[in-house]
Amino acid sequence: MFFKNKSDPANTDILNKIDKEKIPKHVAIIMDGNGRWAKKRGLPRAMGHRAGVETIREIVKTSSNLGIKYLTLYAFSTENWKRPKDEVNTLMTLLLEFLKKEIDELHKNNVVVRAIGDISQLPRQCIDELDRAYTLTKNNKGLCLNLALNYGARDEIKKAIINIANQVKKGNIGLEDIDDKLISDNLYTKGIPDPDLLIRPSGEYRISNYLLWQIAYTEFWFSDIYWPDFKPIYLYKAIYDYQNRSRRFGGV
Ligand code: IPE
Ligand code: IPE
Ligand code: MG
């Protein structure tokens, strides 16, 4: 089943150029620029976040229709708690609204909805709604939408180290058992292949504590577009560019 996407004639050119056999399996996005988008329009930052949710809806549909298997969206970082309380509340409210409003359509379209990050620190209602979303959709076979919430790669790696150290201490495993696979298996992204493509809009050229272990060989794609303006055509462009890169993984 296909999501109904707005078909914009400007999109079809680039879409036709994309090799449907070489769609990246895992796309990760740092959804950035909501605040500046709002500021440019003289609007409160909250309006930027609200507009950003619209982009999420479109990009999820587009990703699903393209046959991307995993889409990992950075929605709230472990550092974002530093923001004013009001703004944090807005973000949590928008998350709740999104889950409540979209979950049925996502489920109908075979999407799995799950979170990565330390969600135990989120408001109770958000935790419950995320649990509900995952329980409902976990057996779906389509796009896997990973929402990175209270996610920080250093926190994730630190937790993995503690876990592994505990296993060693208990004598369940020895030091010789620690390899890349074991480390990957102790991250939130266990069972998910590393991202093929990482997109950061908004004109920032940094990783901001996102998926540090997982992006060892990921292709990066940056753009000046603020997230609320990030239309499907930019995802097509990113994928088109990705398909024209030569990934060598250290080989020749
Ligand atoms: C991204 O937009 C949303 C979150 C980080 C939650 P920002 O709020 O960071 O927008 P800018 O970077 O201030 O424009
Ligand atoms: C990264 O954006 C986090 C999310 C998009 C959720 P930030 O806006 O928080 O990152 P910095 O502060 O510009 O590095
Ligand atoms: Mg930002």
PDB file of C-alpha atoms and ligand atoms in Angstrom:
ATOM      1  CA  MET A   1       0.000   0.000   0.000  1.00  0.00           C
ATOM      2  CA  PHE A   2       1.242   3.460  -0.901  1.00  0.00           C
ATOM      3  CA  PHE A   3       0.834   6.663   1.055  1.00  0.00           C
ATOM      4  CA  LYS A   4      -0.863   9.322  -0.984  1.00  0.00           C
ATOM      5  CA  ASN A   5       1.821  11.912  -1.569  1.00  0.00           C
ATOM      6  CA  LYS A   6       1.260  15.326  -3.073  1.00  0.00           C
ATOM      7  CA  SER A   7       2.737  14.900  -6.527  1.00  0.00           C
ATOM      8  CA  ASP A   8       4.569  18.008  -7.526  1.00  0.00           C
ATOM      9  CA  PRO A   9       5.649  18.036 -11.194  1.00  0.00           C
ATOM     10  CA  ALA A  10       8.989  19.534 -10.147  1.00  0.00           C
ATOM     11  CA  ASN A  11       9.638  16.365  -8.187  1.00  0.00           C
ATOM     12  CA  THR A  12       9.144  13.905 -11.002  1.00  0.00           C
ATOM     13  CA  ASP A  13      12.327  14.798 -12.946  1.00  0.00           C
ATOM     14  CA  ILE A  14      14.662  14.016 -10.117  1.00  0.00           C
ATOM     15  CA  LEU A  15      12.547  11.090  -8.951  1.00  0.00           C
ATOM     16  CA  ASN A  16      12.867   9.504 -12.392  1.00  0.00           C
ATOM     17  CA  LYS A  17      16.640   9.818 -12.178  1.00  0.00           C
ATOM     18  CA  ILE A  18      16.813   7.828  -8.940  1.00  0.00           C
ATOM     19  CA  ASP A  19      17.826   4.193  -9.345  1.00  0.00           C
ATOM     20  CA  LYS A  20      15.025   2.315  -7.567  1.00  0.00           C
ATOM     21  CA  GLU A  21      17.303  -0.693  -7.151  1.00  0.00           C
ATOM     22  CA  LYS A  22      19.849   1.335  -5.160  1.00  0.00           C
ATOM     23  CA  ILE A  23      17.736   3.053  -2.563  1.00  0.00           C
ATOM     24  CA  PRO A  24      19.692   3.512   0.692  1.00  0.00           C
ATOM     25  CA  LYS A  25      18.468   1.031   3.231  1.00  0.00           C
ATOM     26  CA  HIS A  26      18.896   3.325   6.219  1.00  0.00           C
ATOM     27  CA  VAL A  27      18.564   7.119   6.109  1.00  0.00           C
ATOM     28  CA  ALA A  28      19.217   9.186   9.235  1.00  0.00           C
ATOM     29  CA  ILE A  29      18.179  12.838   9.472  1.00  0.00           C
ATOM     30  CA  ILE A  30      19.067  15.602  11.927  1.00  0.00           C
ATOM     31  CA  MET A  31      15.882  17.642  11.754  1.00  0.00           C
ATOM     32  CA  ASP A  32      17.306  21.112  12.335  1.00  0.00           C
ATOM     33  CA  GLY A  33      16.350  24.716  11.671  1.00  0.00           C
ATOM     34  CA  ASN A  34      12.811  24.960  13.043  1.00  0.00           C
ATOM     35  CA  GLY A  35      13.690  27.919  15.250  1.00  0.00           C
ATOM     36  CA  ARG A  36      15.406  29.899  12.506  1.00  0.00           C
ATOM     37  CA  TRP A  37      12.569  29.125  10.097  1.00  0.00           C
ATOM     38  CA  ALA A  38      10.151  30.714  12.580  1.00  0.00           C
ATOM     39  CA  LYS A  39      12.431  33.646  13.345  1.00  0.00           C
ATOM     40  CA  LYS A  40      12.746  34.487   9.660  1.00  0.00           C
ATOM     41  CA  ARG A  41       8.962  34.825   9.581  1.00  0.00           C
ATOM     42  CA  GLY A  42       8.680  36.739  12.860  1.00  0.00           C
ATOM     43  CA  LEU A  43       6.925  33.751  14.456  1.00  0.00           C
ATOM     44  CA  PRO A  44       7.539  32.118  17.846  1.00  0.00           C
ATOM     45  CA  ARG A  45       9.881  29.112  17.796  1.00  0.00           C
ATOM     46  CA  ALA A  46       6.952  26.845  18.663  1.00  0.00           C
ATOM     47  CA  MET A  47       5.441  27.589  15.252  1.00  0.00           C
ATOM     48  CA  GLY A  48       8.661  26.419  13.665  1.00  0.00           C
ATOM     49  CA  HIS A  49       8.442  23.135  15.524  1.00  0.00           C
ATOM     50  CA  ARG A  50       4.833  22.749  14.465  1.00  0.00           C
ATOM     51  CA  ALA A  51       5.775  23.349  10.847  1.00  0.00           C
ATOM     52  CA  GLY A  52       8.576  20.817  11.307  1.00  0.00           C
ATOM     53  CA  VAL A  53       6.029  18.127  12.168  1.00  0.00           C
ATOM     54  CA  GLU A  54       4.391  18.648   8.771  1.00  0.00           C
ATOM     55  CA  THR A  55       7.739  17.936   7.164  1.00  0.00           C
ATOM     56  CA  ILE A  56       8.047  14.742   9.199  1.00  0.00           C
ATOM     57  CA  ARG A  57       4.704  13.536   7.829  1.00  0.00           C
ATOM     58  CA  GLU A  58       5.744  14.189   4.244  1.00  0.00           C
ATOM     59  CA  ILE A  59       9.216  12.741   4.597  1.00  0.00           C
ATOM     60  CA  VAL A  60       7.931   9.582   6.263  1.00  0.00           C
ATOM     61  CA  LYS A  61       5.480   9.021   3.415  1.00  0.00           C
ATOM     62  CA  THR A  62       8.111   9.704   0.799  1.00  0.00           C
ATOM     63  CA  SER A  63      10.610   7.382   2.480  1.00  0.00           C
ATOM     64  CA  SER A  64       8.047   4.616   2.718  1.00  0.00           C
ATOM     65  CA  ASN A  65       7.038   4.981  -0.921  1.00  0.00           C
ATOM     66  CA  LEU A  66      10.677   4.927  -2.035  1.00  0.00           C
ATOM     67  CA  GLY A  67      11.227   1.650  -0.199  1.00  0.00           C
ATOM     68  CA  ILE A  68      13.678   2.989   2.376  1.00  0.00           C
ATOM     69  CA  LYS A  69      13.764   0.364   5.104  1.00  0.00           C
ATOM     70  CA  TYR A  70      14.892   2.453   8.095  1.00  0.00           C
ATOM     71  CA  LEU A  71      14.367   6.159   8.696  1.00  0.00           C
ATOM     72  CA  THR A  72      15.951   7.508  11.879  1.00  0.00           C
ATOM     73  CA  LEU A  73      14.899  11.026  12.849  1.00  0.00           C
ATOM     74  CA  TYR A  74      16.711  13.079  15.479  1.00  0.00           C
ATOM     75  CA  ALA A  75      13.825  14.685  17.353  1.00  0.00           C
ATOM     76  CA  PHE A  76      15.251  15.497  20.791  1.00  0.00           C
ATOM     77  CA  SER A  77      18.838  15.240  21.969  1.00  0.00           C
ATOM     78  CA  THR A  78      20.188  14.643  25.467  1.00  0.00           C
ATOM     79  CA  GLU A  79      21.434  18.256  25.247  1.00  0.00           C
ATOM     80  CA  ASN A  80      18.062  19.713  24.247  1.00  0.00           C
ATOM     81  CA  TRP A  81      16.981  19.726  27.932  1.00  0.00           C
ATOM     82  CA  LYS A  82      19.077  22.904  28.182  1.00  0.00           C
ATOM     83  CA  ARG A  83      16.368  24.786  26.279  1.00  0.00           C
ATOM     84  CA  PRO A  84      13.750  26.897  28.074  1.00  0.00           C
ATOM     85  CA  LYS A  85      11.136  24.787  29.822  1.00  0.00           C
ATOM     86  CA  ASP A  86       8.404  26.170  27.586  1.00  0.00           C
ATOM     87  CA  GLU A  87      10.147  25.010  24.468  1.00  0.00           C
ATOM     88  CA  VAL A  88      10.805  21.535  25.889  1.00  0.00           C
ATOM     89  CA  ASN A  89       7.108  21.294  26.783  1.00  0.00           C
ATOM     90  CA  THR A  90       6.119  22.330  23.272  1.00  0.00           C
ATOM     91  CA  LEU A  91       8.332  19.639  21.791  1.00  0.00           C
ATOM     92  CA  MET A  92       6.878  16.951  24.071  1.00  0.00           C
ATOM     93  CA  THR A  93       3.324  18.085  23.300  1.00  0.00           C
ATOM     94  CA  LEU A  94       4.015  17.959  19.584  1.00  0.00           C
ATOM     95  CA  LEU A  95       5.419  14.455  19.953  1.00  0.00           C
ATOM     96  CA  LEU A  96       2.241  13.337  21.704  1.00  0.00           C
ATOM     97  CA  GLU A  97       0.051  14.992  19.089  1.00  0.00           C
ATOM     98  CA  PHE A  98       2.015  13.419  16.282  1.00  0.00           C
ATOM     99  CA  LEU A  99       1.765   9.930  17.745  1.00  0.00           C
ATOM    100  CA  LYS A 100      -1.940  10.232  18.483  1.00  0.00           C
ATOM    101  CA  LYS A 101      -2.850  11.736  15.133  1.00  0.00           C
ATOM    102  CA  GLU A 102      -0.634   9.720  12.827  1.00  0.00           C
ATOM    103  CA  ILE A 103      -0.378   6.284  14.351  1.00  0.00           C
ATOM    104  CA  ASP A 104      -3.400   4.776  12.591  1.00  0.00           C
ATOM    105  CA  GLU A 105      -2.318   5.912   9.158  1.00  0.00           C
ATOM    106  CA  LEU A 106       1.245   4.804   9.820  1.00  0.00           C
ATOM    107  CA  HIS A 107      -0.006   1.409  10.937  1.00  0.00           C
ATOM    108  CA  LYS A 108      -2.246   1.081   7.870  1.00  0.00           C
ATOM    109  CA  ASN A 109       0.810   1.776   5.754  1.00  0.00           C
ATOM    110  CA  ASN A 110       2.800  -0.984   7.400  1.00  0.00           C
ATOM    111  CA  VAL A 111       5.200   1.363   9.252  1.00  0.00           C
ATOM    112  CA  VAL A 112       6.909   0.260  12.473  1.00  0.00           C
ATOM    113  CA  VAL A 113       7.189   3.146  14.941  1.00  0.00           C
ATOM    114  CA  ARG A 114       9.804   2.918  17.658  1.00  0.00           C
ATOM    115  CA  ALA A 115      12.057   5.133  19.723  1.00  0.00           C
ATOM    116  CA  ILE A 116      15.795   5.133  20.287  1.00  0.00           C
ATOM    117  CA  GLY A 117      17.258   6.983  23.250  1.00  0.00           C
ATOM    118  CA  ASP A 118      16.628   7.058  26.963  1.00  0.00           C
ATOM    119  CA  ILE A 119      12.879   7.515  26.819  1.00  0.00           C
ATOM    120  CA  SER A 120      12.510   6.760  30.532  1.00  0.00           C
ATOM    121  CA  GLN A 121      13.238  10.455  31.157  1.00  0.00           C
ATOM    122  CA  LEU A 122      10.376  11.679  28.934  1.00  0.00           C
ATOM    123  CA  PRO A 123       6.991  12.701  30.362  1.00  0.00           C
ATOM    124  CA  ARG A 124       4.864   9.680  31.340  1.00  0.00           C
ATOM    125  CA  GLN A 125       2.294  10.309  28.590  1.00  0.00           C
ATOM    126  CA  CYS A 126       4.987  10.296  25.919  1.00  0.00           C
ATOM    127  CA  ILE A 127       6.412   7.018  27.208  1.00  0.00           C
ATOM    128  CA  ASP A 128       2.944   5.441  27.194  1.00  0.00           C
ATOM    129  CA  GLU A 129       2.131   6.680  23.713  1.00  0.00           C
ATOM    130  CA  LEU A 130       5.475   5.438  22.371  1.00  0.00           C
ATOM    131  CA  ASP A 131       4.858   2.041  23.956  1.00  0.00           C
ATOM    132  CA  ARG A 132       1.409   1.935  22.453  1.00  0.00           C
ATOM    133  CA  ALA A 133       2.743   2.881  19.019  1.00  0.00           C
ATOM    134  CA  TYR A 134       5.399   0.182  19.129  1.00  0.00           C
ATOM    135  CA  THR A 135       3.045  -2.509  20.422  1.00  0.00           C
ATOM    136  CA  LEU A 136       0.592  -1.718  17.640  1.00  0.00           C
ATOM    137  CA  THR A 137       3.137  -1.591  14.813  1.00  0.00           C
ATOM    138  CA  LYS A 138       5.984  -3.900  15.795  1.00  0.00           C
ATOM    139  CA  ASN A 139       4.938  -6.719  13.450  1.00  0.00           C
ATOM    140  CA  ASN A 140       4.615  -4.473  10.416  1.00  0.00           C
ATOM    141  CA  LYS A 141       6.911  -5.192   7.513  1.00  0.00           C
ATOM    142  CA  GLY A 142       7.285  -1.759   5.938  1.00  0.00           C
ATOM    143  CA  LEU A 143       9.372   1.267   6.826  1.00  0.00           C
ATOM    144  CA  CYS A 144      10.866   1.240  10.305  1.00  0.00           C
ATOM    145  CA  LEU A 145      10.601   4.766  11.702  1.00  0.00           C
ATOM    146  CA  ASN A 146      13.048   5.313  14.545  1.00  0.00           C
ATOM    147  CA  LEU A 147      12.425   8.440  16.566  1.00  0.00           C
ATOM    148  CA  ALA A 148      15.567   9.523  18.405  1.00  0.00           C
ATOM    149  CA  LEU A 149      14.252  10.961  21.658  1.00  0.00           C
ATOM    150  CA  ASN A 150      16.411  11.991  24.563  1.00  0.00           C
ATOM    151  CA  TYR A 151      19.057  10.466  22.362  1.00  0.00           C
ATOM    152  CA  GLY A 152      22.755  11.181  22.694  1.00  0.00           C
ATOM    153  CA  ALA A 153      25.409   9.011  21.116  1.00  0.00           C
ATOM    154  CA  ARG A 154      27.842   9.471  24.008  1.00  0.00           C
ATOM    155  CA  ASP A 155      25.150   8.468  26.473  1.00  0.00           C
ATOM    156  CA  GLU A 156      24.356   5.445  24.295  1.00  0.00           C
ATOM    157  CA  ILE A 157      28.009   4.394  24.107  1.00  0.00           C
ATOM    158  CA  LYS A 158      28.498   4.965  27.823  1.00  0.00           C
ATOM    159  CA  LYS A 159      25.514   2.736  28.602  1.00  0.00           C
ATOM    160  CA  ALA A 160      26.860   0.067  26.257  1.00  0.00           C
ATOM    161  CA  ILE A 161      30.251   0.154  27.980  1.00  0.00           C
ATOM    162  CA  ILE A 162      28.637  -0.209  31.390  1.00  0.00           C
ATOM    163  CA  ASN A 163      26.540  -3.131  30.154  1.00  0.00           C
ATOM    164  CA  ILE A 164      29.485  -4.933  28.625  1.00  0.00           C
ATOM    165  CA  ALA A 165      31.706  -4.269  31.650  1.00  0.00           C
ATOM    166  CA  ASN A 166      29.006  -5.764  33.863  1.00  0.00           C
ATOM    167  CA  GLN A 167      28.823  -8.871  31.682  1.00  0.00           C
ATOM    168  CA  VAL A 168      32.591  -9.258  31.969  1.00  0.00           C
ATOM    169  CA  LYS A 169      32.482  -8.689  35.718  1.00  0.00           C
ATOM    170  CA  LYS A 170      29.839 -11.369  36.142  1.00  0.00           C
ATOM    171  CA  GLY A 171      31.977 -13.734  34.099  1.00  0.00           C
ATOM    172  CA  ASN A 172      29.315 -14.128  31.386  1.00  0.00           C
ATOM    173  CA  ILE A 173      31.778 -13.028  28.729  1.00  0.00           C
ATOM    174  CA  GLY A 174      35.535 -12.520  28.507  1.00  0.00           C
ATOM    175  CA  LEU A 175      37.456  -9.531  27.154  1.00  0.00           C
ATOM    176  CA  GLU A 176      38.148 -11.512  23.988  1.00  0.00           C
ATOM    177  CA  ASP A 177      34.409 -11.523  23.281  1.00  0.00           C
ATOM    178  CA  ILE A 178      34.297  -7.745  22.899  1.00  0.00           C
ATOM    179  CA  ASP A 179      34.109  -6.970  19.193  1.00  0.00           C
ATOM    180  CA  ASP A 180      32.282  -4.536  16.889  1.00  0.00           C
ATOM    181  CA  LYS A 181      29.205  -6.742  16.784  1.00  0.00           C
ATOM    182  CA  LEU A 182      28.943  -6.954  20.563  1.00  0.00           C
ATOM    183  CA  ILE A 183      29.242  -3.191  20.857  1.00  0.00           C
ATOM    184  CA  SER A 184      26.611  -2.630  18.137  1.00  0.00           C
ATOM    185  CA  ASP A 185      24.338  -5.099  19.887  1.00  0.00           C
ATOM    186  CA  ASN A 186      24.512  -3.040  23.070  1.00  0.00           C
ATOM    187  CA  LEU A 187      23.340   0.164  21.378  1.00  0.00           C
ATOM    188  CA  TYR A 188      19.756   1.374  20.978  1.00  0.00           C
ATOM    189  CA  THR A 189      20.089   0.561  17.282  1.00  0.00           C
ATOM    190  CA  LYS A 190      20.652  -3.147  17.886  1.00  0.00           C
ATOM    191  CA  GLY A 191      19.548  -5.116  14.831  1.00  0.00           C
ATOM    192  CA  ILE A 192      19.398  -2.028  12.611  1.00  0.00           C
ATOM    193  CA  PRO A 193      22.046  -1.711   9.889  1.00  0.00           C
ATOM    194  CA  ASP A 194      24.271   1.394  10.076  1.00  0.00           C
ATOM    195  CA  PRO A 195      22.923   4.430   8.204  1.00  0.00           C
ATOM    196  CA  ASP A 196      23.902   4.616   4.535  1.00  0.00           C
ATOM    197  CA  LEU A 197      23.031   8.283   4.328  1.00  0.00           C
ATOM    198  CA  LEU A 198      22.938  11.033   6.949  1.00  0.00           C
ATOM    199  CA  ILE A 199      21.152  14.266   6.089  1.00  0.00           C
ATOM    200  CA  ARG A 200      21.542  17.514   7.997  1.00  0.00           C
ATOM    201  CA  PRO A 201      19.591  20.518   6.809  1.00  0.00           C
ATOM    202  CA  SER A 202      19.709  24.088   8.233  1.00  0.00           C
ATOM    203  CA  GLY A 203      23.244  25.003   7.189  1.00  0.00           C
ATOM    204  CA  GLU A 204      25.023  23.495  10.181  1.00  0.00           C
ATOM    205  CA  TYR A 205      27.956  21.219   9.478  1.00  0.00           C
ATOM    206  CA  ARG A 206      28.148  19.137  12.623  1.00  0.00           C
ATOM    207  CA  ILE A 207      26.899  15.873  14.045  1.00  0.00           C
ATOM    208  CA  SER A 208      25.594  17.138  17.407  1.00  0.00           C
ATOM    209  CA  ASN A 209      26.073  13.836  19.241  1.00  0.00           C
ATOM    210  CA  TYR A 210      24.119  11.746  16.727  1.00  0.00           C
ATOM    211  CA  LEU A 211      24.842   8.070  16.028  1.00  0.00           C
ATOM    212  CA  LEU A 212      28.605   8.457  16.513  1.00  0.00           C
ATOM    213  CA  TRP A 213      29.365   4.744  16.430  1.00  0.00           C
ATOM    214  CA  GLN A 214      26.964   3.948  13.618  1.00  0.00           C
ATOM    215  CA  ILE A 215      28.107   6.581  11.092  1.00  0.00           C
ATOM    216  CA  ALA A 216      31.654   5.275  10.647  1.00  0.00           C
ATOM    217  CA  TYR A 217      31.074   4.777   6.893  1.00  0.00           C
ATOM    218  CA  THR A 218      27.895   6.761   6.333  1.00  0.00           C
ATOM    219  CA  GLU A 219      27.627   9.234   3.446  1.00  0.00           C
ATOM    220  CA  PHE A 220      26.838  12.794   4.600  1.00  0.00           C
ATOM    221  CA  TRP A 221      24.531  15.221   2.831  1.00  0.00           C
ATOM    222  CA  PHE A 222      24.202  18.804   4.045  1.00  0.00           C
ATOM    223  CA  SER A 223      21.777  21.499   2.947  1.00  0.00           C
ATOM    224  CA  ASP A 224      20.967  25.095   3.906  1.00  0.00           C
ATOM    225  CA  ILE A 225      17.222  24.421   3.842  1.00  0.00           C
ATOM    226  CA  TYR A 226      15.507  24.722   7.212  1.00  0.00           C
ATOM    227  CA  TRP A 227      13.665  21.569   8.254  1.00  0.00           C
ATOM    228  CA  PRO A 228      10.128  23.008   7.836  1.00  0.00           C
ATOM    229  CA  ASP A 229      11.034  23.741   4.199  1.00  0.00           C
ATOM    230  CA  PHE A 230      12.584  20.332   3.615  1.00  0.00           C
ATOM    231  CA  LYS A 231      10.243  19.038   0.921  1.00  0.00           C
ATOM    232  CA  PRO A 232      10.460  15.544  -0.623  1.00  0.00           C
ATOM    233  CA  ILE A 233      12.439  16.955  -3.535  1.00  0.00           C
ATOM    234  CA  TYR A 234      15.422  17.464  -1.201  1.00  0.00           C
ATOM    235  CA  LEU A 235      15.270  13.860  -0.090  1.00  0.00           C
ATOM    236  CA  TYR A 236      15.266  12.850  -3.758  1.00  0.00           C
ATOM    237  CA  LYS A 237      18.298  15.080  -4.346  1.00  0.00           C
ATOM    238  CA  ALA A 238      20.128  13.607  -1.376  1.00  0.00           C
ATOM    239  CA  ILE A 239      19.449  10.070  -2.593  1.00  0.00           C
ATOM    240  CA  TYR A 240      20.430  10.943  -6.139  1.00  0.00           C
ATOM    241  CA  ASP A 241      23.764  12.369  -4.907  1.00  0.00           C
ATOM    242  CA  TYR A 242      24.256   9.365  -2.642  1.00  0.00           C
ATOM    243  CA  GLN A 243      23.802   7.037  -5.598  1.00  0.00           C
ATOM    244  CA  ASN A 244      26.539   8.882  -7.450  1.00  0.00           C
ATOM    245  CA  ARG A 245      29.131   8.503  -4.736  1.00  0.00           C
ATOM    246  CA  SER A 246      31.679   5.736  -4.585  1.00  0.00           C
ATOM    247  CA  ARG A 247      31.603   3.987  -1.228  1.00  0.00           C
ATOM    248  CA  ARG A 248      34.829   2.186  -0.617  1.00  0.00           C
ATOM    249  CA  PHE A 249      34.763   1.287   3.064  1.00  0.00           C
ATOM    250  CA  GLY A 250      38.520   1.573   3.150  1.00  0.00           C
ATOM    251  CA  GLY A 251      39.011  -0.647   0.103  1.00  0.00           C
ATOM    252  CA  VAL A 252      39.998   0.416  -3.413  1.00  0.00           C
TER     253      VAL A 252
HETATM  254  C1  IPE B   1      15.362  21.424  15.471  1.00  0.00           C
HETATM  255  O1  IPE B   1      15.229  22.798  15.292  1.00  0.00           O
HETATM  256  C2  IPE B   1      14.416  20.871  16.497  1.00  0.00           C
HETATM  257  C3  IPE B   1      15.076  20.373  17.701  1.00  0.00           C
HETATM  258  C4  IPE B   1      16.341  20.459  17.993  1.00  0.00           C
HETATM  259  C5  IPE B   1      14.225  19.739  18.672  1.00  0.00           C
HETATM  260  P1  IPE B   1      15.921  23.839  16.259  1.00  0.00           P
HETATM  261  O2  IPE B   1      14.979  24.174  17.359  1.00  0.00           O
HETATM  262  O3  IPE B   1      17.253  23.373  16.690  1.00  0.00           O
HETATM  263  O4  IPE B   1      16.040  25.074  15.278  1.00  0.00           O
HETATM  264  P2  IPE B   1      17.232  26.123  15.215  1.00  0.00           P
HETATM  265  O5  IPE B   1      18.495  25.336  15.052  1.00  0.00           O
HETATM  266  O6  IPE B   1      17.192  26.887  16.490  1.00  0.00           O
HETATM  267  O7  IPE B   1      16.920  26.948  14.019  1.00  0.00           O
HETATM  268  C1  IPE B   2      20.366  18.590  16.942  1.00  0.00           C
HETATM  269  O1  IPE B   2      19.997  19.896  16.737  1.00  0.00           O
HETATM  270  C2  IPE B   2      19.313  17.860  17.706  1.00  0.00           C
HETATM  271  C3  IPE B   2      18.058  17.648  17.016  1.00  0.00           C
HETATM  272  C4  IPE B   2      17.781  17.986  15.779  1.00  0.00           C
HETATM  273  C5  IPE B   2      17.043  16.989  17.788  1.00  0.00           C
HETATM  274  P1  IPE B   2      20.442  21.067  17.728  1.00  0.00           P
HETATM  275  O2  IPE B   2      19.866  22.316  17.163  1.00  0.00           O
HETATM  276  O3  IPE B   2      20.088  20.727  19.109  1.00  0.00           O
HETATM  277  O4  IPE B   2      22.025  21.017  17.587  1.00  0.00           O
HETATM  278  P2  IPE B   2      23.108  22.158  17.783  1.00  0.00           P
HETATM  279  O5  IPE B   2      22.864  22.765  19.123  1.00  0.00           O
HETATM  280  O6  IPE B   2      22.896  23.130  16.681  1.00  0.00           O
HETATM  281  O7  IPE B   2      24.419  21.454  17.641  1.00  0.00           O
HETATM  282 MG    MG B   3      19.112  23.639  15.950  1.00  0.00          MG
END
